[in-house]
XYZ file of C-alpha atoms in Angstrom:
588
model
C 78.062 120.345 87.444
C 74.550 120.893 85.868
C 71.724 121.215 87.312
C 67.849 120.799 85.978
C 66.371 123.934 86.214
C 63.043 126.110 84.024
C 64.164 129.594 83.190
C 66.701 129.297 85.790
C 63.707 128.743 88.840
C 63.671 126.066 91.101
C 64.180 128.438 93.809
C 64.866 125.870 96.133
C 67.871 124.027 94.743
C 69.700 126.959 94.400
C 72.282 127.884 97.421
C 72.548 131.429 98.648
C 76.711 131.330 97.935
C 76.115 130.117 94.090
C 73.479 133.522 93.911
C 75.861 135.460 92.686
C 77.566 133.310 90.403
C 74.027 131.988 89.298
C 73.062 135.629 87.788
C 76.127 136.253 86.316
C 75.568 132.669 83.522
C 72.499 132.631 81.713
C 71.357 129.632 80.468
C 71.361 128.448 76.872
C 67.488 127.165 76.093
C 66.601 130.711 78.313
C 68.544 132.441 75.681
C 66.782 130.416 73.025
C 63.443 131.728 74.502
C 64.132 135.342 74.641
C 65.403 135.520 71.852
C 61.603 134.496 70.908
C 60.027 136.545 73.057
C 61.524 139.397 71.501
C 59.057 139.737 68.797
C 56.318 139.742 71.401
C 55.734 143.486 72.003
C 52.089 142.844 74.484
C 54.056 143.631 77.740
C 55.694 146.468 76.545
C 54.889 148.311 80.027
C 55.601 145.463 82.959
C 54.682 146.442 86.056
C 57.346 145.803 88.704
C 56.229 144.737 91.893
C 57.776 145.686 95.229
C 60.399 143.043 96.122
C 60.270 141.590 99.888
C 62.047 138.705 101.852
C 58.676 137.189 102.965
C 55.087 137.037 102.208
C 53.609 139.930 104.188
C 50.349 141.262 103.045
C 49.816 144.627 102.258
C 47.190 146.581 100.344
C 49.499 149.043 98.208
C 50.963 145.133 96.576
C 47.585 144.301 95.975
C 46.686 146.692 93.951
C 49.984 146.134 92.096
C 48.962 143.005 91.233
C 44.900 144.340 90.279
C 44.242 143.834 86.520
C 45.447 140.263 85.382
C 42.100 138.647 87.758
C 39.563 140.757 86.402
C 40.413 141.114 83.032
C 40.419 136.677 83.726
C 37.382 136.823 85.098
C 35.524 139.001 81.518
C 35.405 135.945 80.012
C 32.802 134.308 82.373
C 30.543 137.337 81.851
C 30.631 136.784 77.983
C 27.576 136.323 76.140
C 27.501 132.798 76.024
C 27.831 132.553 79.845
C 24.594 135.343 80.280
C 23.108 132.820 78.052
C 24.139 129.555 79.651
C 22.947 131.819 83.299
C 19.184 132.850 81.648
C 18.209 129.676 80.222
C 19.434 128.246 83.378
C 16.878 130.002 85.627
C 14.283 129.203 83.015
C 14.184 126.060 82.688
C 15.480 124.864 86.355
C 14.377 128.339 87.922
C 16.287 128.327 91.240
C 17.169 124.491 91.814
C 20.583 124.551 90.268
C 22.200 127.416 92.045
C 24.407 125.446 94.442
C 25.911 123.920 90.701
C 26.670 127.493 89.560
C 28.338 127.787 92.700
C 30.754 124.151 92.163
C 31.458 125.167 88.804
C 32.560 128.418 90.177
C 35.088 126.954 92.666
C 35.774 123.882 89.606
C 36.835 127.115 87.193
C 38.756 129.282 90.086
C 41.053 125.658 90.514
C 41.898 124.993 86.988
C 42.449 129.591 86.463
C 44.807 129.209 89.282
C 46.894 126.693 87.194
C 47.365 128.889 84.488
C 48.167 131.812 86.539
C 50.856 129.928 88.435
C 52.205 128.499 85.524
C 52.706 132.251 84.404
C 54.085 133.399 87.367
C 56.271 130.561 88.166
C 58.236 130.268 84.865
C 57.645 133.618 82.861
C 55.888 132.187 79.666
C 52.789 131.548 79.190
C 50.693 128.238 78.433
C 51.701 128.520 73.997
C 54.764 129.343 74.449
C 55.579 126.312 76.727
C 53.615 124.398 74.532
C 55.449 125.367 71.883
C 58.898 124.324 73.806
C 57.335 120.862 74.889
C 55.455 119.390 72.599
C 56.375 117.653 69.245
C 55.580 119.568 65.196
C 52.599 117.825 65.015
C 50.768 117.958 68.560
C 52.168 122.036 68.638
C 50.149 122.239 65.393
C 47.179 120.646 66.415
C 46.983 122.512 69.568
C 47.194 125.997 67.803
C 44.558 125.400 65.378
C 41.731 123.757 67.974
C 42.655 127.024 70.191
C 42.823 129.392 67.318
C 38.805 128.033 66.487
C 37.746 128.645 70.412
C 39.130 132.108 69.924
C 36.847 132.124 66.728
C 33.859 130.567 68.148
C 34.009 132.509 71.030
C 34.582 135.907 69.138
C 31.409 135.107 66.694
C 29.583 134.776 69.914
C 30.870 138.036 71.009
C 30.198 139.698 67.852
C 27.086 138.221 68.400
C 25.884 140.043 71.455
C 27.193 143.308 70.080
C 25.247 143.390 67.167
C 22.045 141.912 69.022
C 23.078 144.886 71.779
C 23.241 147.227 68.946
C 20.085 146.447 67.228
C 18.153 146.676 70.572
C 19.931 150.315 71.251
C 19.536 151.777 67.596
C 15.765 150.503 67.524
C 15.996 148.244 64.836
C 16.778 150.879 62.543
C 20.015 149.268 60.870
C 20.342 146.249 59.341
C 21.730 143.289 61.391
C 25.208 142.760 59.081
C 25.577 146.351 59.488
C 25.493 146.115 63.246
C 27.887 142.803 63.034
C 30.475 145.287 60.325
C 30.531 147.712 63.380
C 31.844 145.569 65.639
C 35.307 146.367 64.089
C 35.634 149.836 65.251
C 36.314 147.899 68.967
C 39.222 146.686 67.135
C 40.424 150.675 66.887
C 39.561 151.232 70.583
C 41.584 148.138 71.626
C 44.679 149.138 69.912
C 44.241 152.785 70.967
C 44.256 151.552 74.768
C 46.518 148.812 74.457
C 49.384 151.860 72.973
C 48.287 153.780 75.504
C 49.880 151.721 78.127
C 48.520 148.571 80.477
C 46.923 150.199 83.228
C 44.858 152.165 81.143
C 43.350 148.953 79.363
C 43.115 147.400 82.369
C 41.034 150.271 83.449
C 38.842 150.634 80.923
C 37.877 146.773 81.485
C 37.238 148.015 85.413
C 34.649 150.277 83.499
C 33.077 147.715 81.372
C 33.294 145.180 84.444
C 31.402 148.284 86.674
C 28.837 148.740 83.566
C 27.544 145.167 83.644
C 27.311 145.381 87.379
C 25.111 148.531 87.330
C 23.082 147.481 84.166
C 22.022 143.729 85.214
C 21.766 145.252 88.863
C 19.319 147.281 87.825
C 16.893 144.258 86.443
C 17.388 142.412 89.353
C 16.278 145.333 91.606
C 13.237 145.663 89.538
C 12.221 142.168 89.165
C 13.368 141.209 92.628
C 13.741 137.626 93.037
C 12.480 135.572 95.930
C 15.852 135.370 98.296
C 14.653 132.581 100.565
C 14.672 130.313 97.020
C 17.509 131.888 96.062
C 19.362 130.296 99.231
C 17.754 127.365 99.225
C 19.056 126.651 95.500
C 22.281 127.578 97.058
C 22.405 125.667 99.957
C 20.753 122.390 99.096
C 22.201 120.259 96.300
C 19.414 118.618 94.494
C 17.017 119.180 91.840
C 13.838 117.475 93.180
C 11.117 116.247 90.046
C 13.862 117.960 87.528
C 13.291 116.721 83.851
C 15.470 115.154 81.130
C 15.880 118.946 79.425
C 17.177 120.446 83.400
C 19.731 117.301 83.541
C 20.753 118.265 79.775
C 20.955 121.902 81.361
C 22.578 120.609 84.290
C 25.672 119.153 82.351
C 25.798 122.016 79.862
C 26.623 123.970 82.939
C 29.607 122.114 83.930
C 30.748 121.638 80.283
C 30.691 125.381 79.109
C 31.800 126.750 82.336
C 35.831 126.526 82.158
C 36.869 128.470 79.179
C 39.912 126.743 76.895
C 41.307 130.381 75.342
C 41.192 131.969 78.700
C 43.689 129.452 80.266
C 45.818 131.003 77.940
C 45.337 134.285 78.529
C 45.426 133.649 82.255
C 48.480 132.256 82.041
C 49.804 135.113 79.824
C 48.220 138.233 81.281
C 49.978 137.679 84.971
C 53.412 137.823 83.225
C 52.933 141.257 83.180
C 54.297 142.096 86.926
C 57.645 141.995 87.200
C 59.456 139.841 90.002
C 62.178 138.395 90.320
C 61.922 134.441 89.909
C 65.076 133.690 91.020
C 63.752 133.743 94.812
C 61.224 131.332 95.688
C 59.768 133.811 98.168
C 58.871 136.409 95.531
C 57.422 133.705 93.824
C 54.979 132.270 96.086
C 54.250 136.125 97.210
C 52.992 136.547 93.361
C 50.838 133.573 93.879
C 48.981 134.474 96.765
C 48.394 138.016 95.803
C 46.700 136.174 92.049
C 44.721 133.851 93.986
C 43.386 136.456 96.230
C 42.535 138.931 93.317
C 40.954 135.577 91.694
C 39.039 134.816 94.420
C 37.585 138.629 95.037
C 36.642 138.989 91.133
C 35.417 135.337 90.816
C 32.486 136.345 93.486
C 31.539 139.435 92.000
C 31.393 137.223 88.687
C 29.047 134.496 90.766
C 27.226 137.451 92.312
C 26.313 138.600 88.606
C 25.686 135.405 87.629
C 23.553 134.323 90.039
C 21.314 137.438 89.405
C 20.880 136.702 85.748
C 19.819 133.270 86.918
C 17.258 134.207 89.405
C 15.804 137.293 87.341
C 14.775 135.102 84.664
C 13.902 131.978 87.727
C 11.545 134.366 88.967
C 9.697 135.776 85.892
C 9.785 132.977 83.284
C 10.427 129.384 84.773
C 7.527 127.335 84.570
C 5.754 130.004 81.650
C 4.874 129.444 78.254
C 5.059 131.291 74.420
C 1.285 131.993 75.329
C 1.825 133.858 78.656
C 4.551 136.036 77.372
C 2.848 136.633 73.885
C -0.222 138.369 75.536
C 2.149 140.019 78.425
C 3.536 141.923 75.076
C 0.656 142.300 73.584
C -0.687 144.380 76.390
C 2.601 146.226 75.802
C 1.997 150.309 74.485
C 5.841 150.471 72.988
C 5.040 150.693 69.603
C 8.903 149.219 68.638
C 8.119 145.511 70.910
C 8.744 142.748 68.647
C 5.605 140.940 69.099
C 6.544 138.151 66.925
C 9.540 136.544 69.218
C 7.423 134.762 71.532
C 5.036 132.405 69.079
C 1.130 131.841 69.992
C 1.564 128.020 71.523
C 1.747 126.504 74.621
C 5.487 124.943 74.662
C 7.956 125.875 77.404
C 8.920 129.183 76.637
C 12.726 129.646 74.943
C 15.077 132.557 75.962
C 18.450 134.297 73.903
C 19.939 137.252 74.164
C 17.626 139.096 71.606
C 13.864 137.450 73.423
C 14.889 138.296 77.081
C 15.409 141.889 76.153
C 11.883 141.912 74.512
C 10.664 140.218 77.695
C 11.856 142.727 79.954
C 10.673 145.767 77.468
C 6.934 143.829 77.755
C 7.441 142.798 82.132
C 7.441 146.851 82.645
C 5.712 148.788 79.718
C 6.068 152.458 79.808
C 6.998 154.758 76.346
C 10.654 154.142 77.392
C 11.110 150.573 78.600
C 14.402 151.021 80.280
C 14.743 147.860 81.885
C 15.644 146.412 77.898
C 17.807 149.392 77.298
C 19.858 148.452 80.488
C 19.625 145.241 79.577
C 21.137 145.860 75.468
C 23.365 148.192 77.319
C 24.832 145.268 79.560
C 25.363 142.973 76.736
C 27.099 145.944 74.574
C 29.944 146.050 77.332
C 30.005 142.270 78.032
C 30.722 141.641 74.380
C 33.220 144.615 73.929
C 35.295 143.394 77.032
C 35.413 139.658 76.295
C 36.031 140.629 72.607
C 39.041 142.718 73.444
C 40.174 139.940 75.561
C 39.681 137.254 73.087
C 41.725 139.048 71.023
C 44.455 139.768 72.977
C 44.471 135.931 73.542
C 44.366 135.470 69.762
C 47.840 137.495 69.773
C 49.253 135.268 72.337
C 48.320 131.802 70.948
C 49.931 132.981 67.405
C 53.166 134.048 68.978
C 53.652 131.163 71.107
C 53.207 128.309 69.272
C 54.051 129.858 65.928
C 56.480 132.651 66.614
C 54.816 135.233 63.499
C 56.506 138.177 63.693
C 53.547 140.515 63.043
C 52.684 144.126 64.152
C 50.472 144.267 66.698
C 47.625 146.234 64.883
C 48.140 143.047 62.101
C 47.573 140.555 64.577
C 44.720 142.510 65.815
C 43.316 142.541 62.771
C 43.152 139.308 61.684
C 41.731 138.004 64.563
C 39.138 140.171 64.460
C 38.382 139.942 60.940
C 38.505 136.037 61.070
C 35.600 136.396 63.231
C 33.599 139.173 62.127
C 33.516 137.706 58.545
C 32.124 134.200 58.963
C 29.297 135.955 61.339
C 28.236 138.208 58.358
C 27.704 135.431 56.115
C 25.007 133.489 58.549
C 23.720 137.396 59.017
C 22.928 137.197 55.742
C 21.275 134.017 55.402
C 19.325 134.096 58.443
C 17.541 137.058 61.518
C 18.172 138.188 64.711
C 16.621 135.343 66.178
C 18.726 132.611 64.506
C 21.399 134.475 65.053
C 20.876 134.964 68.766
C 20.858 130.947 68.881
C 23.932 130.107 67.420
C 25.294 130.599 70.700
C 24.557 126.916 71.989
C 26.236 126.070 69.001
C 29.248 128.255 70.280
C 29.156 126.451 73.699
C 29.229 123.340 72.337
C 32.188 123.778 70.448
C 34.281 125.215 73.006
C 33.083 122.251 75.416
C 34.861 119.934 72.421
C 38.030 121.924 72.365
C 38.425 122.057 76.596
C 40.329 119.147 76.584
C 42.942 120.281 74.517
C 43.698 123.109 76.374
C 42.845 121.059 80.112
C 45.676 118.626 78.946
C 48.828 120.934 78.439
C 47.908 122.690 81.231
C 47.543 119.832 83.530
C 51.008 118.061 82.239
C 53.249 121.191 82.239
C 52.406 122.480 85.717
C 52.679 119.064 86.838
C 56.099 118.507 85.551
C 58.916 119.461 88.250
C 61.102 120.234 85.692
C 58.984 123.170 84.343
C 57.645 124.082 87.965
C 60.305 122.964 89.854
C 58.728 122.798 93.822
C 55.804 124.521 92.278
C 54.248 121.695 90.302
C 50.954 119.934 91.234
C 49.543 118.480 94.515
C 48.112 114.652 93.972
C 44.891 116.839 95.198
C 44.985 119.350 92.196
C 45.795 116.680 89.579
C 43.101 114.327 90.745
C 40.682 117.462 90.911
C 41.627 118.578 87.308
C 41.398 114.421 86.158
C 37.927 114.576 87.652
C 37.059 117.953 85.540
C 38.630 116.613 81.964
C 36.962 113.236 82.396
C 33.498 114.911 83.272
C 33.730 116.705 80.282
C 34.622 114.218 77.627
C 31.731 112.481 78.930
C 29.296 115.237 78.577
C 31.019 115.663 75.317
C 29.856 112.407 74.348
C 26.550 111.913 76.348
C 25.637 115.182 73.739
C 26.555 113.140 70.905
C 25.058 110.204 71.937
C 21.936 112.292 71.820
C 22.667 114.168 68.457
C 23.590 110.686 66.919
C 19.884 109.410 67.584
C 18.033 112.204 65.996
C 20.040 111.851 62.453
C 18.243 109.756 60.248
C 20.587 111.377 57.083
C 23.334 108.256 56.570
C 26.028 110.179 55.329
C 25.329 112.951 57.422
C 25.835 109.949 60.047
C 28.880 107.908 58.674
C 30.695 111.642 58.742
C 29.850 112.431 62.614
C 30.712 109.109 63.359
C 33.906 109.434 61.770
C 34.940 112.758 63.512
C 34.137 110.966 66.655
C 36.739 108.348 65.726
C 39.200 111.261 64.786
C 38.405 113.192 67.798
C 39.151 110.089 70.392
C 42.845 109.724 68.322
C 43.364 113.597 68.449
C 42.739 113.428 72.405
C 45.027 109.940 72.638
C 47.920 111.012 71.094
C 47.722 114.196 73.034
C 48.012 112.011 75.890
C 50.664 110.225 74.848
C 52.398 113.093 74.060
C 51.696 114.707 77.575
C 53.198 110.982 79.063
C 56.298 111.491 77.569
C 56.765 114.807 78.862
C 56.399 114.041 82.244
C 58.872 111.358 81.778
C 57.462 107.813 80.884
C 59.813 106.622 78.996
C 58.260 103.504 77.730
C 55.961 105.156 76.014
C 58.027 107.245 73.656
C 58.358 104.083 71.981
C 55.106 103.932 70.486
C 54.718 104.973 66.558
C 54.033 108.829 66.115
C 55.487 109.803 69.572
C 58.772 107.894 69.135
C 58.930 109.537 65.709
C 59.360 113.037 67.105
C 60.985 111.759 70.812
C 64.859 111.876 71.167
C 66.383 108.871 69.950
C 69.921 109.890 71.008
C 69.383 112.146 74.097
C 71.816 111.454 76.325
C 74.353 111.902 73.901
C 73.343 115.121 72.489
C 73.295 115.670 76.462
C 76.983 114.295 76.800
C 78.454 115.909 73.889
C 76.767 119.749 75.032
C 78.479 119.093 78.453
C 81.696 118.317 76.750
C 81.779 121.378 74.692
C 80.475 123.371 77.839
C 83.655 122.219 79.528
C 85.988 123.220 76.624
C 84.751 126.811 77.264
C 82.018 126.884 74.286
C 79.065 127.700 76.379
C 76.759 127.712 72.929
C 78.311 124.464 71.541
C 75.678 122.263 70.199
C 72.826 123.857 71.937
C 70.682 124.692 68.534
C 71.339 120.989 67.195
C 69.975 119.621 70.344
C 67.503 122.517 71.576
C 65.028 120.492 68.794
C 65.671 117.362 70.930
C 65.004 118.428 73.968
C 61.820 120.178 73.388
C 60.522 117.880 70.930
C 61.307 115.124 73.960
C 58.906 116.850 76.184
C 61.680 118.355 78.928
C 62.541 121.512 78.365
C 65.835 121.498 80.372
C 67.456 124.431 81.409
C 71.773 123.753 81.834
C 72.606 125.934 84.050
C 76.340 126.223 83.822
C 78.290 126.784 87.013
C-alpha cells in the first residue's frame, strides 16, 4: 500500500499505530530532495522549537519563532516603498490612507501563503518550483525572479548611495558612494557566519533605526490626526485627478513584493518542528501569522507617517513655494537647484525630500535631513541584505549551483552594483533618485510570475496535504493577480500613446505579445499541476508532461515489492516532477 504524501506530511492520513513504522522508511523523492538540499548551507543554525501536543500559546514560543516576520516585513520599508509612501501623500495628501491600509491586509494574505508553504512542507517556494514545474517554465521562472532581485537591489543601492551623499555632504562622487555599497556585502557574510540570531538581530536594529529616524520627522512636522483618520476611515478620494488614480493603482501594483514570497517562504524553514504531526504544524502557523501580523502594523504605522509628513507639508505646493522656502535657507550645503523656479505640482524622490526637510527647519545643522539620509542608509542596508539572501535561495532552488556562500553573495551583489554605476555615470543624483518608478514598474511586471507558483502549489493537496487553500484564499489571491495584470496593462496602455517612435512601438508591442504567452503557458503549466488532465495535451505542456505515468508508477511499485526500495525512482523522479505532482511513495 502507497499512499500520496509531500515530504512525508499529510498529518492527517497518517494513523497513530503506522507512526512508528512511518519514521523508520523514508521516502524516495524526500531522499531525492535532501540530497539537494545538502549543498544549501543558509540554515546552518535551525532553531528548534519546543514540541507540544496542542496549540497553547505562550510567550517564551513566540519569541522562538521572532525573526522570519520581521526580517519579511524589511522589504516593505525598502526604498521604493518610502518612495511609493512620499509621493503618495503628495500628490493625494491624506485621501488614500484607507488604500495603504487594504494593500496592507492584500500583502499580509498572499506573505501568509508563502510562510505556510514553508512551514508545511520544509522547502521553500524555488525549490518546489524546481520539483513541479517543467525545464522550460523552471527556467523562465528563475530568470524573471533573478531580475526582481536585480531591480530591486539597484533600487537599494540606490538609496544607499543617495543616503550616503546626503551624510558625507556631497563631498564624494556619486559612483563612489554606489562602489561602497559593497562593503554591506562583508557585513552580511560576517553576520550571517556568525550565526542566525545574530543577523536577525542586527535587522531588529536597522528595523528600530528607521522607526526612531522617520519618527523623528513626523514629530517635528506633526501631521493633522483628525485627516489622518479620516483618510483612514473613509474610502474615497473626493475631486481626485487622473495623476491620484494613476497613484492610486501604482499603490496596489508595487505593494506585494515577487522576491520576498520567496524569501518568506524560505526564511521560516529555519525553526525546527517536527512535520510529521499536524499539531506542530498548525502551532508553527499561528505563531508566523501572529509575528506577521505584529510587524506588518509597525510597517503600516511607518508607512503611514511617511505618507502624512509629506500630506501635510507638500500636497497641494508647487517648485515655486519650495524654491523660495530654500532660498530663505542659511545652510550653505542646500541644493538650491532641486526644486526648479515654475509653478508645476511639485515632484518628490529620495534625494528632493531630504533637501525639503533640510529647507522646512533651517538651522547650521539641519537634522531633520540627516535623520532623514540616516533612515534611508538602514532601509537600504536591511532590504539589501535581504535581497540577497533571497538571491542565494532562488539560485539553489531552481538551479541547484553548488557555490560557497561568500560566491553567491557576491555575485548577487555585484550583478547589481555594476549596472547602477554605469547610469551613475551617465547621469546625477537626481536621475538617479528617479529610476526608482522605473524599479516599481518592473517588479509590478514580474508579480505574476511569482503570484502564480505560489497560488498553484499551496493549493495543491498533494503538496499541502489538509493545508492547501480555502475557495476564500484562492478567490482573494485570483482577485490580487488579475488586478495587477490589469494595472500592468492600463500602464501600457498609457505608455503606448505617448510613443510616436515606430520601431520603438512595433518592439513594445511585441513584448506585450511575448509577455501574455509567458503568463499563458505559466498557466497551463500551473493546470496541469493541480491535476487537469486534459490540458497536458496541449503542445509545449504535453511535451514535458508524463506520457507513460502510470506505468513508470506500476513498474516502481513492482520493484518496491521485490525489496528494491530505489528501483526506478531516478528514471521516473523526471516524470513525476516534470508532470506537476511531486508524489511522495511512502512505503509501508
Amino acid at each position: 500500500m502507497k499512499e500520496k504524501i509531500f515530504k512525508g506530511e499529510n498529518p492527517n492520513s497518517m494513523r497513530d499505530n503506522d507512526e512508528n513504522k512511518d519514521k523508520e522508511k523514508t521516502s524516495t523523492a524526500r531522499k531525492l530532495l535532501k540530497h539537494f538540499r545538502k549543498f544549501d548551507d543558509s540554515f546552518e543554525d535551525e532553531i528548534h522549537v519546543e514540541q507540544t501536543e496542542e496549540y497553547e500559546f505562550k510567550w517564551k514560543k513566540l519569541w522562538t519563532f521572532t525573526g522570519p516576520a520581521f526580517t519579511m516585513t524589511i522589504a516593505y520599508m525598502a526604498p521604493g516603498n518610502i518612495v511609493s509612501d512620499i509621493q503618495t501623500g503628495t500628490i493625494v495628501g491624506y485621501r488614500l490612507l484607507w488604500l495603504l491600509l487594504l494593500t496592507t491586509i492584500l500583502a499580509i494574505i498572499v506573505q501568509r501563503l508563502a510562510a505556510r508553504l514553508g512551514i508545511v512542507t520544509g522547502y521553500h517556494l524555488a525549490e518546489v518550483c524546481q520539483n513541479e514545474y517543467p525545464t522550460p517554465a523552471r527556467y523562465m521562472l528563475w530568470i524573471l525572479i533573478e531580475t526582481a532581485i536585480i531591480a530591486v537591489n539597484i533600487q537599494e543601492v540606490i538609496g544607499m548611495a543617495i543616503a550616503m551623499h546626503i551624510l558625507t555632504n556631497r563631498t564624494l562622487p556619486i559612483p563612489v558612494e554606489i562602489a561602497l555599497g559593497i562593503v554591506d556585502t562583508l557585513i552580511f557574510l560576517l553576520l550571517s557566519n556568525s550565526g542566525l540570531r545574530k543577523l536577525e538581530l542586527f535587522f531588529g536594529v536597522l528595523i528600530t533605526v528607521m522607526i526612531e529616524t522617520y519618527g523623528y520627522n513626523y514629530v517635528r512636522i506633526n501631521p493633522d490626526m483628525v485627516k489622518m483618520t479620516e483618510g483612514l476611515v473613509f474610502p474615497w478620494c473626493d475631486n481626485c485627478k487622473n495623476s491620484a488614480l494613476e497613484r492610486a493603482v501604482k499603490m496596489i501594483g508595487a505593494t506585494i513584493l515577487p522576491h520576498n514570497l520567496y524569501f518568506h517562504s524560505a526564511i521560516v524553514t529555519s525553526r525546527k518542528i517536527d512535520r510529521s504531526k499536524s499539531e506542530q504544524i498548525k502551532d508553527a502557523n499561528h505563531y508566523e501569522f501572529i509575528q506577521s501580523v505584529i510587524f506588518f502594523i509597525v510597517v503600516f504605522i511607518i508607512n503611514v507617517g511617511l505618507t502624512s509628513v509629506f500630506a501635510a507639508e507638500l500636497h497641494g505646493k508647487t517648485n515655486w513655494n519650495i524654491h523660495n522656502l530654500c532660498a530663505e535657507s542659511n545652510y550653505s550645503r542646500v541644493d538650491r537647484n532641486v526644486f526648479p523656479k515654475n509653478n508645476n505640482t511639485v515632484e518628490i524622490d529620495l534625494y528632493s525630500a531630504a533637501i525639503f526637510l533640510a529647507c522646512r527647519f533651517p538651522a547650521k545643522i539641519p537634522w531633520p535631513m540627516y535623520a532623514w539620509a540616516i533612515g534611508l542608509f538602514a532601509s537600504g542596508l536591511s532590504s539589501t541584505m535581504t535581497s540577497t539572501f533571497t538571491g542565494q535561495f532562488v539560485m539553489f532552488g531552481f538551479l541547484q549551483l553548488k557555490w560557497l556562500k561568500w560566491k553567491r553573495i557576491l555575485f548577487t551583489r555585484s550583478v547589481a552594483i555594476v549596472p547602477t554605476l554605469v547610469i551613475a555615470f551617465y547621469t546625477n543624483i537626481q536621475h538617479l533618485s528617479k529610476l526608482n518608478d522605473f524599479v516599481n514598474a518592473i517588479m509590478s511586471l514580474i508579480l505574476p510570475f511569482a503570484l502564480i507558483p505560489l497560488l498553484t502549489v499551496t493549493s495543491s493537496s498533494e503538496i499541502m496535504g489538509t493545508f492547501k487553500n480555502n475557495r476564500a484564499t484562492i478567490l482573494t489571491v485570483c482577485c490580487i493577480l488579475f488586478f495587477n495584470i490589469f494595472t500592468n496593462f492600463y500602464f501600457a496602455s498609457l505608455l503606448v500613446e505617448k510613443l510616436k517612435n515606430w520601431s520603438i512601438l512595433v518592439a513594445f508591442i511585441l513584448f506585450g505579445i511575448f509577455y501574455i504567452l509567458l503568463l499563458l503557458y505559466l498557466v497551463l503549466c500551473s493546470t496541469v499541476i493541480l491535476g487537469v488532465n486534459v490540458i497536458s495535451n496541449l503542445p509545449l505542456v504535453s511535451k514535458y508532461a508524463v506520457e507513460d505515468y502510470d506505468s513508470c508508477r506500476n513498474d516502481l511499485d513492482s520493484n518496491n515489492d521485490d525489496g528494491n526500495e530505489n528501483a526506478n525512482t531516478f528514471d521516473c523522479k523526471e516524470d513525476f516532477y516534470n508532470y506537476g505532482e511531486v508524489l511522495v511513495l511512502n512505503v509501508f
